[in-house]
Amino acid sequence: MINPVRPAKRRISILGSTGSIGRNTLDVMSHLGDREAFEVPAITGKDNIDLLVRQARQTGAGFAVTADPERYNDLKSALAGTGIEAGAGPAALIEAGLRDTDLLLAGIVGIAGLAPTLAAVAGGADIALANKECLVSAGDLFTSAMAKGGGKLLPVDSEHNAIFQVLEENQRQAVERIILTASGGPFRDHTREQMAAVTPELAAAHPNWSMGVKISIDSASMFNKALEMIEARHLFDVRPDQIEVIIHPQSIIHSMVGYCDGSVLAQLGVPDMRHAIGYAISHPRRRNLPVERLDFAKLARLDFTAPDEIRFPSLALARTAMQRGGLQGAILNGAKEAALEAFIAGQIGFLDMADIVAATMDRLDDGRAAHSIEDVYAADREARAVAVAVMRESA
Ligand code: NDP
Ligand code: MG
């Protein structure tokens, strides 16, 4: 009798497993078969050691890393006797990215996600990419590293995942435009006067999606959409003028592709990140996912309006960054991070954020290109420092 061959387990490492994207990924994996189906070479977190330890035990991870070197002893002692290796700090994050894996889910928030993700890219892993900075701050470097590494790039950001789903591989030449949908956030209908007075708590309360704090506030200012425009440019190799944004408050259409024959293909679903994550980690298959199904009769209508670029200047800033090219994406992002931190700390108003980013981009508009990851990190640091100086000058 021939023994039935057990299919090899798929290896998935998760950078940022303790975050919103990371937790959703583990939830999808447990729905798709958990330890029978998957092996987890590495997971990483930062402050939430208890959760990292629980996740490591549940998945039987090979290597668990906290980004914070001061938490190494806590992590190591909590994992004692499990056979799971502990690591801490930036070098250990890169080591997590280098561990042999079939797919790496890049779910660290911020520029800290760049180096460990690039390590996995160089190793040839497929990358399910949630982290935005890899493309916004280092788009050219990242896409050429992907081409060299030979892995597949699977977008997890819901808009780009939608576009990826409806972009016909053999029709790339026929793409006329990419249409990114945006919920418009909690201040969609606010006047500029009302927006000037909003608090970080109000800005963090997203009407449709449940996400980390920073990305929720970025959604309220539409800086999130600005980052997504730059992501789309690199992912789908389109010109800036081919990228449109439309406000669609229900977040049911996750984005669209317009072709040269006038057809528009859209991907629809309930706003639940497990859709995009499940699609990315199952690709090229489609698998049964634990997400609510759309009920069109209940939905009844879908609305669309053009974004108001006076109230949301971040969209124009993205176009400027794309036109200038080079390190302007990294500069936009670094300045935005500094302004966002100052807004969260109550030091500046909501509308000040875009002014600070614009001023920083202009001051650092010297045509520099990114030749290495160090150039990107240096531009990020410089943009933050210039943004802080701009804030001090205008205080
Ligand atoms: P969260 O803030 O919920 O989670 C971030 C993760 O990164 C956590 O695991 C956190 O660890 C870890 N982390 C935080 N700081 C550092 C650091 N300096 N170095 C290494 N690791 C760190 O973010 P989200 O899950 O919401 O977002 C993750 C990424 O995905 C972001 O880039 C976001 O823009 C993008 N994204 C998110 C979406 C969403 O729905 N949430 C949608 C589309 C894109 P710990 O919690 O243990 O401190
Ligand atoms: Mg998105």
PDB file of N, CA, C and O and ligand atoms in Angstrom, residues 14-24 44-49 51-52 55 65-68 90 93 105-113 116 129-134 156-160 209-216 218 224 227-228 231 272-273 277 336, ligand 1:
ATOM      1  N   ILE A  14       6.170  36.081  10.831  1.00  0.00           N
ATOM      2  CA  ILE A  14       5.342  37.293  10.984  1.00  0.00           C
ATOM      3  C   ILE A  14       6.119  38.370  11.730  1.00  0.00           C
ATOM      4  O   ILE A  14       6.418  38.227  12.925  1.00  0.00           O
ATOM      5  N   LEU A  15       6.446  39.444  11.025  1.00  0.00           N
ATOM      6  CA  LEU A  15       7.069  40.603  11.672  1.00  0.00           C
ATOM      7  C   LEU A  15       5.933  41.489  12.190  1.00  0.00           C
ATOM      8  O   LEU A  15       5.061  41.886  11.419  1.00  0.00           O
ATOM      9  N   GLY A  16       5.938  41.783  13.481  1.00  0.00           N
ATOM     10  CA  GLY A  16       4.842  42.585  14.050  1.00  0.00           C
ATOM     11  C   GLY A  16       3.649  41.717  14.399  1.00  0.00           C
ATOM     12  O   GLY A  16       2.504  42.135  14.240  1.00  0.00           O
ATOM     13  N   SER A  17       3.910  40.507  14.918  1.00  0.00           N
ATOM     14  CA  SER A  17       2.806  39.566  15.182  1.00  0.00           C
ATOM     15  C   SER A  17       1.868  40.052  16.278  1.00  0.00           C
ATOM     16  O   SER A  17       0.712  39.651  16.325  1.00  0.00           O
ATOM     17  N   THR A  18       2.370  40.934  17.168  1.00  0.00           N
ATOM     18  CA  THR A  18       1.529  41.383  18.279  1.00  0.00           C
ATOM     19  C   THR A  18       0.639  42.569  17.910  1.00  0.00           C
ATOM     20  O   THR A  18      -0.176  43.003  18.711  1.00  0.00           O
ATOM     21  N   GLY A  19       0.773  43.094  16.702  1.00  0.00           N
ATOM     22  CA  GLY A  19      -0.027  44.243  16.282  1.00  0.00           C
ATOM     23  C   GLY A  19      -1.358  43.817  15.686  1.00  0.00           C
ATOM     24  O   GLY A  19      -1.696  42.624  15.646  1.00  0.00           O
ATOM     25  N   SER A  20      -2.082  44.810  15.209  1.00  0.00           N
ATOM     26  CA  SER A  20      -3.411  44.556  14.641  1.00  0.00           C
ATOM     27  C   SER A  20      -3.324  43.623  13.417  1.00  0.00           C
ATOM     28  O   SER A  20      -4.041  42.618  13.325  1.00  0.00           O
ATOM     29  N   ILE A  21      -2.399  43.905  12.525  1.00  0.00           N
ATOM     30  CA  ILE A  21      -2.212  43.051  11.335  1.00  0.00           C
ATOM     31  C   ILE A  21      -1.713  41.664  11.749  1.00  0.00           C
ATOM     32  O   ILE A  21      -2.208  40.637  11.277  1.00  0.00           O
ATOM     33  N   GLY A  22      -0.746  41.632  12.663  1.00  0.00           N
ATOM     34  CA  GLY A  22      -0.170  40.363  13.111  1.00  0.00           C
ATOM     35  C   GLY A  22      -1.219  39.471  13.762  1.00  0.00           C
ATOM     36  O   GLY A  22      -1.306  38.269  13.468  1.00  0.00           O
ATOM     37  N   ARG A  23      -2.039  40.061  14.631  1.00  0.00           N
ATOM     38  CA  ARG A  23      -3.078  39.264  15.311  1.00  0.00           C
ATOM     39  C   ARG A  23      -4.095  38.733  14.311  1.00  0.00           C
ATOM     40  O   ARG A  23      -4.525  37.590  14.386  1.00  0.00           O
ATOM     41  N   ASN A  24      -4.471  39.586  13.359  1.00  0.00           N
ATOM     42  CA  ASN A  24      -5.412  39.121  12.325  1.00  0.00           C
ATOM     43  C   ASN A  24      -4.800  38.000  11.481  1.00  0.00           C
ATOM     44  O   ASN A  24      -5.500  37.085  11.058  1.00  0.00           O
ATOM     45  N   THR A  44       7.751  38.469  15.640  1.00  0.00           N
ATOM     46  CA  THR A  44       8.356  39.595  16.362  1.00  0.00           C
ATOM     47  C   THR A  44       7.298  40.549  16.910  1.00  0.00           C
ATOM     48  O   THR A  44       6.226  40.693  16.339  1.00  0.00           O
ATOM     49  N   GLY A  45       7.638  41.172  18.037  1.00  0.00           N
ATOM     50  CA  GLY A  45       6.803  42.231  18.626  1.00  0.00           C
ATOM     51  C   GLY A  45       7.725  43.258  19.239  1.00  0.00           C
ATOM     52  O   GLY A  45       8.929  43.273  18.960  1.00  0.00           O
ATOM     53  N   LYS A  46       7.153  44.095  20.117  1.00  0.00           N
ATOM     54  CA  LYS A  46       8.035  45.051  20.802  1.00  0.00           C
ATOM     55  C   LYS A  46       7.680  45.109  22.285  1.00  0.00           C
ATOM     56  O   LYS A  46       8.332  44.484  23.087  1.00  0.00           O
ATOM     57  N   ASP A  47       6.622  45.843  22.625  1.00  0.00           N
ATOM     58  CA  ASP A  47       6.297  46.035  24.046  1.00  0.00           C
ATOM     59  C   ASP A  47       5.453  44.907  24.638  1.00  0.00           C
ATOM     60  O   ASP A  47       5.523  44.628  25.827  1.00  0.00           O
ATOM     61  N   ASN A  48       4.625  44.306  23.813  1.00  0.00           N
ATOM     62  CA  ASN A  48       3.647  43.336  24.333  1.00  0.00           C
ATOM     63  C   ASN A  48       4.259  41.925  24.448  1.00  0.00           C
ATOM     64  O   ASN A  48       3.967  41.028  23.670  1.00  0.00           O
ATOM     65  N   ILE A  49       5.108  41.778  25.481  1.00  0.00           N
ATOM     66  CA  ILE A  49       5.843  40.519  25.649  1.00  0.00           C
ATOM     67  C   ILE A  49       4.890  39.362  25.982  1.00  0.00           C
ATOM     68  O   ILE A  49       5.050  38.250  25.481  1.00  0.00           O
ATOM     69  N   LEU A  51       1.849  38.807  25.100  1.00  0.00           N
ATOM     70  CA  LEU A  51       1.180  38.292  23.895  1.00  0.00           C
ATOM     71  C   LEU A  51       2.182  37.573  22.988  1.00  0.00           C
ATOM     72  O   LEU A  51       1.884  36.509  22.441  1.00  0.00           O
ATOM     73  N   LEU A  52       3.372  38.143  22.870  1.00  0.00           N
ATOM     74  CA  LEU A  52       4.399  37.519  22.020  1.00  0.00           C
ATOM     75  C   LEU A  52       4.691  36.096  22.510  1.00  0.00           C
ATOM     76  O   LEU A  52       4.785  35.157  21.715  1.00  0.00           O
ATOM     77  N   GLN A  55       1.747  33.817  21.721  1.00  0.00           N
ATOM     78  CA  GLN A  55       1.735  33.489  20.281  1.00  0.00           C
ATOM     79  C   GLN A  55       2.830  32.478  19.949  1.00  0.00           C
ATOM     80  O   GLN A  55       2.615  31.551  19.179  1.00  0.00           O
ATOM     81  N   VAL A  65      11.144  37.393  18.785  1.00  0.00           N
ATOM     82  CA  VAL A  65      12.007  38.563  18.953  1.00  0.00           C
ATOM     83  C   VAL A  65      11.205  39.765  19.432  1.00  0.00           C
ATOM     84  O   VAL A  65      10.128  40.052  18.901  1.00  0.00           O
ATOM     85  N   THR A  66      11.745  40.469  20.441  1.00  0.00           N
ATOM     86  CA  THR A  66      11.203  41.783  20.761  1.00  0.00           C
ATOM     87  C   THR A  66      12.165  42.841  20.217  1.00  0.00           C
ATOM     88  O   THR A  66      13.391  42.675  20.310  1.00  0.00           O
ATOM     89  N   ALA A  67      11.587  43.918  19.671  1.00  0.00           N
ATOM     90  CA  ALA A  67      12.429  44.983  19.116  1.00  0.00           C
ATOM     91  C   ALA A  67      13.166  45.733  20.222  1.00  0.00           C
ATOM     92  O   ALA A  67      14.143  46.427  19.953  1.00  0.00           O
ATOM     93  N   ASP A  68      12.681  45.585  21.474  1.00  0.00           N
ATOM     94  CA  ASP A  68      13.255  46.352  22.575  1.00  0.00           C
ATOM     95  C   ASP A  68      14.317  45.519  23.307  1.00  0.00           C
ATOM     96  O   ASP A  68      13.990  44.571  24.017  1.00  0.00           O
ATOM     97  N   PRO A  90      17.464  45.444  17.102  1.00  0.00           N
ATOM     98  CA  PRO A  90      17.438  45.547  15.634  1.00  0.00           C
ATOM     99  C   PRO A  90      18.116  44.381  14.898  1.00  0.00           C
ATOM    100  O   PRO A  90      17.602  43.904  13.885  1.00  0.00           O
ATOM    101  N   LEU A  93      15.875  41.429  14.901  1.00  0.00           N
ATOM    102  CA  LEU A  93      14.752  41.605  13.954  1.00  0.00           C
ATOM    103  C   LEU A  93      15.201  41.199  12.553  1.00  0.00           C
ATOM    104  O   LEU A  93      14.470  40.513  11.827  1.00  0.00           O
ATOM    105  N   LEU A 105       5.228  37.796   6.485  1.00  0.00           N
ATOM    106  CA  LEU A 105       4.195  38.830   6.619  1.00  0.00           C
ATOM    107  C   LEU A 105       4.849  40.027   7.280  1.00  0.00           C
ATOM    108  O   LEU A 105       5.302  39.928   8.433  1.00  0.00           O
ATOM    109  N   ALA A 106       4.940  41.141   6.557  1.00  0.00           N
ATOM    110  CA  ALA A 106       5.617  42.333   7.070  1.00  0.00           C
ATOM    111  C   ALA A 106       4.597  43.252   7.727  1.00  0.00           C
ATOM    112  O   ALA A 106       3.951  44.064   7.067  1.00  0.00           O
ATOM    113  N   GLY A 107       4.430  43.123   9.052  1.00  0.00           N
ATOM    114  CA  GLY A 107       3.402  43.887   9.768  1.00  0.00           C
ATOM    115  C   GLY A 107       3.948  44.744  10.887  1.00  0.00           C
ATOM    116  O   GLY A 107       3.224  45.111  11.798  1.00  0.00           O
ATOM    117  N   ILE A 108       5.249  45.084  10.824  1.00  0.00           N
ATOM    118  CA  ILE A 108       5.802  46.047  11.791  1.00  0.00           C
ATOM    119  C   ILE A 108       5.312  47.424  11.362  1.00  0.00           C
ATOM    120  O   ILE A 108       5.204  47.715  10.173  1.00  0.00           O
ATOM    121  N   VAL A 109       5.027  48.286  12.342  1.00  0.00           N
ATOM    122  CA  VAL A 109       4.620  49.641  11.997  1.00  0.00           C
ATOM    123  C   VAL A 109       5.869  50.520  11.876  1.00  0.00           C
ATOM    124  O   VAL A 109       6.794  50.396  12.669  1.00  0.00           O
ATOM    125  N   GLY A 110       5.898  51.361  10.839  1.00  0.00           N
ATOM    126  CA  GLY A 110       6.946  52.365  10.722  1.00  0.00           C
ATOM    127  C   GLY A 110       8.197  51.905   9.998  1.00  0.00           C
ATOM    128  O   GLY A 110       8.311  50.762   9.551  1.00  0.00           O
ATOM    129  N   ILE A 111       9.168  52.816   9.954  1.00  0.00           N
ATOM    130  CA  ILE A 111      10.403  52.615   9.200  1.00  0.00           C
ATOM    131  C   ILE A 111      11.236  51.467   9.788  1.00  0.00           C
ATOM    132  O   ILE A 111      12.064  50.867   9.090  1.00  0.00           O
ATOM    133  N   ALA A 112      10.980  51.109  11.056  1.00  0.00           N
ATOM    134  CA  ALA A 112      11.697  49.984  11.684  1.00  0.00           C
ATOM    135  C   ALA A 112      11.426  48.679  10.938  1.00  0.00           C
ATOM    136  O   ALA A 112      12.196  47.729  11.053  1.00  0.00           O
ATOM    137  N   GLY A 113      10.361  48.631  10.149  1.00  0.00           N
ATOM    138  CA  GLY A 113      10.032  47.413   9.408  1.00  0.00           C
ATOM    139  C   GLY A 113      10.877  47.216   8.161  1.00  0.00           C
ATOM    140  O   GLY A 113      10.911  46.119   7.590  1.00  0.00           O
ATOM    141  N   PRO A 116      14.364  44.550   8.470  1.00  0.00           N
ATOM    142  CA  PRO A 116      14.053  43.109   8.544  1.00  0.00           C
ATOM    143  C   PRO A 116      13.279  42.603   7.328  1.00  0.00           C
ATOM    144  O   PRO A 116      13.475  41.453   6.910  1.00  0.00           O
ATOM    145  N   LEU A 129       2.965  42.140   2.195  1.00  0.00           N
ATOM    146  CA  LEU A 129       3.425  43.444   2.696  1.00  0.00           C
ATOM    147  C   LEU A 129       2.283  44.300   3.244  1.00  0.00           C
ATOM    148  O   LEU A 129       1.428  44.754   2.500  1.00  0.00           O
ATOM    149  N   ALA A 130       2.298  44.508   4.571  1.00  0.00           N
ATOM    150  CA  ALA A 130       1.353  45.456   5.182  1.00  0.00           C
ATOM    151  C   ALA A 130       2.069  46.769   5.469  1.00  0.00           C
ATOM    152  O   ALA A 130       1.530  47.844   5.241  1.00  0.00           O
ATOM    153  N   ASN A 131       3.318  46.670   5.964  1.00  0.00           N
ATOM    154  CA  ASN A 131       4.109  47.856   6.300  1.00  0.00           C
ATOM    155  C   ASN A 131       4.192  48.786   5.087  1.00  0.00           C
ATOM    156  O   ASN A 131       4.553  48.363   3.993  1.00  0.00           O
ATOM    157  N   LYS A 132       3.843  50.061   5.303  1.00  0.00           N
ATOM    158  CA  LYS A 132       3.784  50.990   4.172  1.00  0.00           C
ATOM    159  C   LYS A 132       5.140  51.602   3.834  1.00  0.00           C
ATOM    160  O   LYS A 132       5.410  51.961   2.695  1.00  0.00           O
ATOM    161  N   GLU A 133       5.984  51.737   4.872  1.00  0.00           N
ATOM    162  CA  GLU A 133       7.232  52.478   4.681  1.00  0.00           C
ATOM    163  C   GLU A 133       8.167  51.815   3.680  1.00  0.00           C
ATOM    164  O   GLU A 133       8.971  52.493   3.042  1.00  0.00           O
ATOM    165  N   CYS A 134       8.090  50.483   3.555  1.00  0.00           N
ATOM    166  CA  CYS A 134       8.965  49.795   2.597  1.00  0.00           C
ATOM    167  C   CYS A 134       8.801  50.397   1.205  1.00  0.00           C
ATOM    168  O   CYS A 134       9.788  50.577   0.488  1.00  0.00           O
ATOM    169  N   VAL A 156      -0.851  43.634   1.195  1.00  0.00           N
ATOM    170  CA  VAL A 156      -1.862  43.368   2.226  1.00  0.00           C
ATOM    171  C   VAL A 156      -2.710  44.605   2.502  1.00  0.00           C
ATOM    172  O   VAL A 156      -3.868  44.483   2.899  1.00  0.00           O
ATOM    173  N   ASP A 157      -2.158  45.783   2.279  1.00  0.00           N
ATOM    174  CA  ASP A 157      -2.967  46.990   2.434  1.00  0.00           C
ATOM    175  C   ASP A 157      -4.220  46.757   1.585  1.00  0.00           C
ATOM    176  O   ASP A 157      -4.128  46.342   0.426  1.00  0.00           O
ATOM    177  N   SER A 158      -5.397  46.966   2.173  1.00  0.00           N
ATOM    178  CA  SER A 158      -6.629  46.456   1.538  1.00  0.00           C
ATOM    179  C   SER A 158      -6.847  47.015   0.120  1.00  0.00           C
ATOM    180  O   SER A 158      -7.308  46.295  -0.769  1.00  0.00           O
ATOM    181  N   GLU A 159      -6.484  48.292  -0.081  1.00  0.00           N
ATOM    182  CA  GLU A 159      -6.679  48.906  -1.404  1.00  0.00           C
ATOM    183  C   GLU A 159      -5.800  48.212  -2.451  1.00  0.00           C
ATOM    184  O   GLU A 159      -6.247  47.906  -3.553  1.00  0.00           O
ATOM    185  N   HIS A 160      -4.551  47.999  -2.071  1.00  0.00           N
ATOM    186  CA  HIS A 160      -3.598  47.425  -3.026  1.00  0.00           C
ATOM    187  C   HIS A 160      -3.862  45.946  -3.222  1.00  0.00           C
ATOM    188  O   HIS A 160      -3.653  45.402  -4.300  1.00  0.00           O
ATOM    189  N   TRP A 209     -12.890  50.787   9.897  1.00  0.00           N
ATOM    190  CA  TRP A 209     -11.843  49.788  10.065  1.00  0.00           C
ATOM    191  C   TRP A 209     -11.313  49.847  11.491  1.00  0.00           C
ATOM    192  O   TRP A 209     -11.189  50.919  12.069  1.00  0.00           O
ATOM    193  N   SER A 210     -10.953  48.682  12.026  1.00  0.00           N
ATOM    194  CA  SER A 210     -10.326  48.649  13.338  1.00  0.00           C
ATOM    195  C   SER A 210      -8.826  48.435  13.135  1.00  0.00           C
ATOM    196  O   SER A 210      -8.411  47.395  12.648  1.00  0.00           O
ATOM    197  N   MET A 211      -8.009  49.445  13.480  1.00  0.00           N
ATOM    198  CA  MET A 211      -6.578  49.405  13.129  1.00  0.00           C
ATOM    199  C   MET A 211      -5.750  49.996  14.265  1.00  0.00           C
ATOM    200  O   MET A 211      -6.288  50.475  15.246  1.00  0.00           O
ATOM    201  N   GLY A 212      -4.410  49.962  14.125  1.00  0.00           N
ATOM    202  CA  GLY A 212      -3.515  50.614  15.090  1.00  0.00           C
ATOM    203  C   GLY A 212      -3.791  52.125  15.141  1.00  0.00           C
ATOM    204  O   GLY A 212      -4.397  52.693  14.239  1.00  0.00           O
ATOM    205  N   VAL A 213      -3.329  52.781  16.245  1.00  0.00           N
ATOM    206  CA  VAL A 213      -3.640  54.206  16.485  1.00  0.00           C
ATOM    207  C   VAL A 213      -3.089  55.114  15.390  1.00  0.00           C
ATOM    208  O   VAL A 213      -3.797  55.982  14.864  1.00  0.00           O
ATOM    209  N   LYS A 214      -1.813  54.912  15.025  1.00  0.00           N
ATOM    210  CA  LYS A 214      -1.192  55.824  14.063  1.00  0.00           C
ATOM    211  C   LYS A 214      -1.897  55.794  12.719  1.00  0.00           C
ATOM    212  O   LYS A 214      -2.190  56.837  12.131  1.00  0.00           O
ATOM    213  N   ILE A 215      -2.171  54.598  12.223  1.00  0.00           N
ATOM    214  CA  ILE A 215      -2.804  54.491  10.911  1.00  0.00           C
ATOM    215  C   ILE A 215      -4.243  55.034  10.978  1.00  0.00           C
ATOM    216  O   ILE A 215      -4.746  55.598  10.003  1.00  0.00           O
ATOM    217  N   SER A 216      -4.877  54.956  12.136  1.00  0.00           N
ATOM    218  CA  SER A 216      -6.237  55.501  12.260  1.00  0.00           C
ATOM    219  C   SER A 216      -6.201  57.028  12.157  1.00  0.00           C
ATOM    220  O   SER A 216      -7.038  57.631  11.476  1.00  0.00           O
ATOM    221  N   ASP A 218      -3.809  58.729  10.708  1.00  0.00           N
ATOM    222  CA  ASP A 218      -3.418  58.991   9.313  1.00  0.00           C
ATOM    223  C   ASP A 218      -4.621  58.873   8.374  1.00  0.00           C
ATOM    224  O   ASP A 218      -4.672  59.550   7.343  1.00  0.00           O
ATOM    225  N   ASN A 224      -2.898  58.692   5.284  1.00  0.00           N
ATOM    226  CA  ASN A 224      -2.859  57.263   4.945  1.00  0.00           C
ATOM    227  C   ASN A 224      -3.091  57.072   3.442  1.00  0.00           C
ATOM    228  O   ASN A 224      -2.406  56.280   2.793  1.00  0.00           O
ATOM    229  N   LEU A 227       0.000  58.066   1.527  1.00  0.00           N
ATOM    230  CA  LEU A 227       1.005  56.991   1.516  1.00  0.00           C
ATOM    231  C   LEU A 227       0.588  55.907   0.526  1.00  0.00           C
ATOM    232  O   LEU A 227       1.414  55.350  -0.203  1.00  0.00           O
ATOM    233  N   GLU A 228      -0.703  55.637   0.478  1.00  0.00           N
ATOM    234  CA  GLU A 228      -1.189  54.564  -0.404  1.00  0.00           C
ATOM    235  C   GLU A 228      -1.035  54.929  -1.883  1.00  0.00           C
ATOM    236  O   GLU A 228      -0.847  54.057  -2.729  1.00  0.00           O
ATOM    237  N   GLU A 231       2.492  54.071  -2.508  1.00  0.00           N
ATOM    238  CA  GLU A 231       2.592  52.592  -2.548  1.00  0.00           C
ATOM    239  C   GLU A 231       2.129  52.076  -3.909  1.00  0.00           C
ATOM    240  O   GLU A 231       2.762  51.208  -4.511  1.00  0.00           O
ATOM    241  N   ASP A 272     -12.766  44.240   6.527  1.00  0.00           N
ATOM    242  CA  ASP A 272     -12.164  43.312   7.496  1.00  0.00           C
ATOM    243  C   ASP A 272     -10.805  42.917   6.917  1.00  0.00           C
ATOM    244  O   ASP A 272     -10.733  42.332   5.832  1.00  0.00           O
ATOM    245  N   MET A 273      -9.732  43.268   7.632  1.00  0.00           N
ATOM    246  CA  MET A 273      -8.390  43.037   7.088  1.00  0.00           C
ATOM    247  C   MET A 273      -8.090  41.557   6.854  1.00  0.00           C
ATOM    248  O   MET A 273      -7.153  41.217   6.133  1.00  0.00           O
ATOM    249  N   ILE A 277      -5.429  39.804   4.133  1.00  0.00           N
ATOM    250  CA  ILE A 277      -4.380  38.939   4.688  1.00  0.00           C
ATOM    251  C   ILE A 277      -4.579  37.508   4.185  1.00  0.00           C
ATOM    252  O   ILE A 277      -3.633  36.858   3.731  1.00  0.00           O
ATOM    253  N   LYS A 336       5.901  63.471   8.357  1.00  0.00           N
ATOM    254  CA  LYS A 336       4.540  63.119   8.808  1.00  0.00           C
ATOM    255  C   LYS A 336       4.585  62.427  10.165  1.00  0.00           C
ATOM    256  O   LYS A 336       3.767  62.702  11.042  1.00  0.00           O
TER     257      LYS A 336
HETATM  258  P1  NDP B   1       0.089  48.108  15.315  1.00  0.00           P
HETATM  259  O1  NDP B   1       0.557  49.338  15.988  1.00  0.00           O
HETATM  260  O2  NDP B   1      -1.192  47.493  15.773  1.00  0.00           O
HETATM  261  O3  NDP B   1       1.228  46.954  15.438  1.00  0.00           O
HETATM  262  C1  NDP B   1       2.548  47.225  15.121  1.00  0.00           C
HETATM  263  C2  NDP B   1       3.449  46.013  15.342  1.00  0.00           C
HETATM  264  O4  NDP B   1       4.822  46.428  15.220  1.00  0.00           O
HETATM  265  C3  NDP B   1       3.349  45.410  16.739  1.00  0.00           C
HETATM  266  O5  NDP B   1       3.679  44.055  16.665  1.00  0.00           O
HETATM  267  C4  NDP B   1       4.404  46.180  17.523  1.00  0.00           C
HETATM  268  O6  NDP B   1       4.815  45.483  18.682  1.00  0.00           O
HETATM  269  C5  NDP B   1       5.490  46.276  16.491  1.00  0.00           C
HETATM  270  N1  NDP B   1       6.368  47.436  16.657  1.00  0.00           N
HETATM  271  C6  NDP B   1       6.047  48.675  17.088  1.00  0.00           C
HETATM  272  N2  NDP B   1       7.120  49.483  17.053  1.00  0.00           N
HETATM  273  C7  NDP B   1       8.150  48.729  16.599  1.00  0.00           C
HETATM  274  C8  NDP B   1       9.534  48.994  16.358  1.00  0.00           C
HETATM  275  N3  NDP B   1      10.088  50.200  16.592  1.00  0.00           N
HETATM  276  N4  NDP B   1      10.304  48.002  15.876  1.00  0.00           N
HETATM  277  C9  NDP B   1       9.786  46.762  15.632  1.00  0.00           C
HETATM  278  N5  NDP B   1       8.488  46.454  15.869  1.00  0.00           N
HETATM  279  C10 NDP B   1       7.677  47.430  16.330  1.00  0.00           C
HETATM  280  O7  NDP B   1       0.071  48.425  13.765  1.00  0.00           O
HETATM  281  P2  NDP B   1      -0.855  47.761  12.646  1.00  0.00           P
HETATM  282  O8  NDP B   1      -0.875  46.281  12.804  1.00  0.00           O
HETATM  283  O9  NDP B   1      -2.121  48.500  12.563  1.00  0.00           O
HETATM  284  O10 NDP B   1      -0.049  48.131  11.323  1.00  0.00           O
HETATM  285  C11 NDP B   1       1.142  47.457  10.936  1.00  0.00           C
HETATM  286  C12 NDP B   1       1.587  48.003   9.584  1.00  0.00           C
HETATM  287  O11 NDP B   1       0.606  47.646   8.618  1.00  0.00           O
HETATM  288  C13 NDP B   1       1.678  49.530   9.535  1.00  0.00           C
HETATM  289  O12 NDP B   1       2.739  49.902   8.699  1.00  0.00           O
HETATM  290  C14 NDP B   1       0.350  49.952   8.934  1.00  0.00           C
HETATM  291  O13 NDP B   1       0.450  51.165   8.234  1.00  0.00           O
HETATM  292  C15 NDP B   1       0.088  48.799   7.972  1.00  0.00           C
HETATM  293  N6  NDP B   1      -1.334  48.572   7.699  1.00  0.00           N
HETATM  294  C16 NDP B   1      -2.196  48.306   8.717  1.00  0.00           C
HETATM  295  C17 NDP B   1      -3.538  48.111   8.463  1.00  0.00           C
HETATM  296  C18 NDP B   1      -4.486  47.753   9.571  1.00  0.00           C
HETATM  297  O14 NDP B   1      -5.636  47.453   9.300  1.00  0.00           O
HETATM  298  N7  NDP B   1      -4.078  47.736  10.818  1.00  0.00           N
HETATM  299  C19 NDP B   1      -4.090  48.221   7.111  1.00  0.00           C
HETATM  300  C20 NDP B   1      -3.082  48.444   6.108  1.00  0.00           C
HETATM  301  C21 NDP B   1      -1.759  48.620   6.402  1.00  0.00           C
HETATM  302  P3  NDP B   1       4.078  45.695  20.131  1.00  0.00           P
HETATM  303  O15 NDP B   1       2.609  45.859  19.864  1.00  0.00           O
HETATM  304  O16 NDP B   1       4.388  44.393  20.839  1.00  0.00           O
HETATM  305  O17 NDP B   1       4.713  46.863  20.788  1.00  0.00           O
END
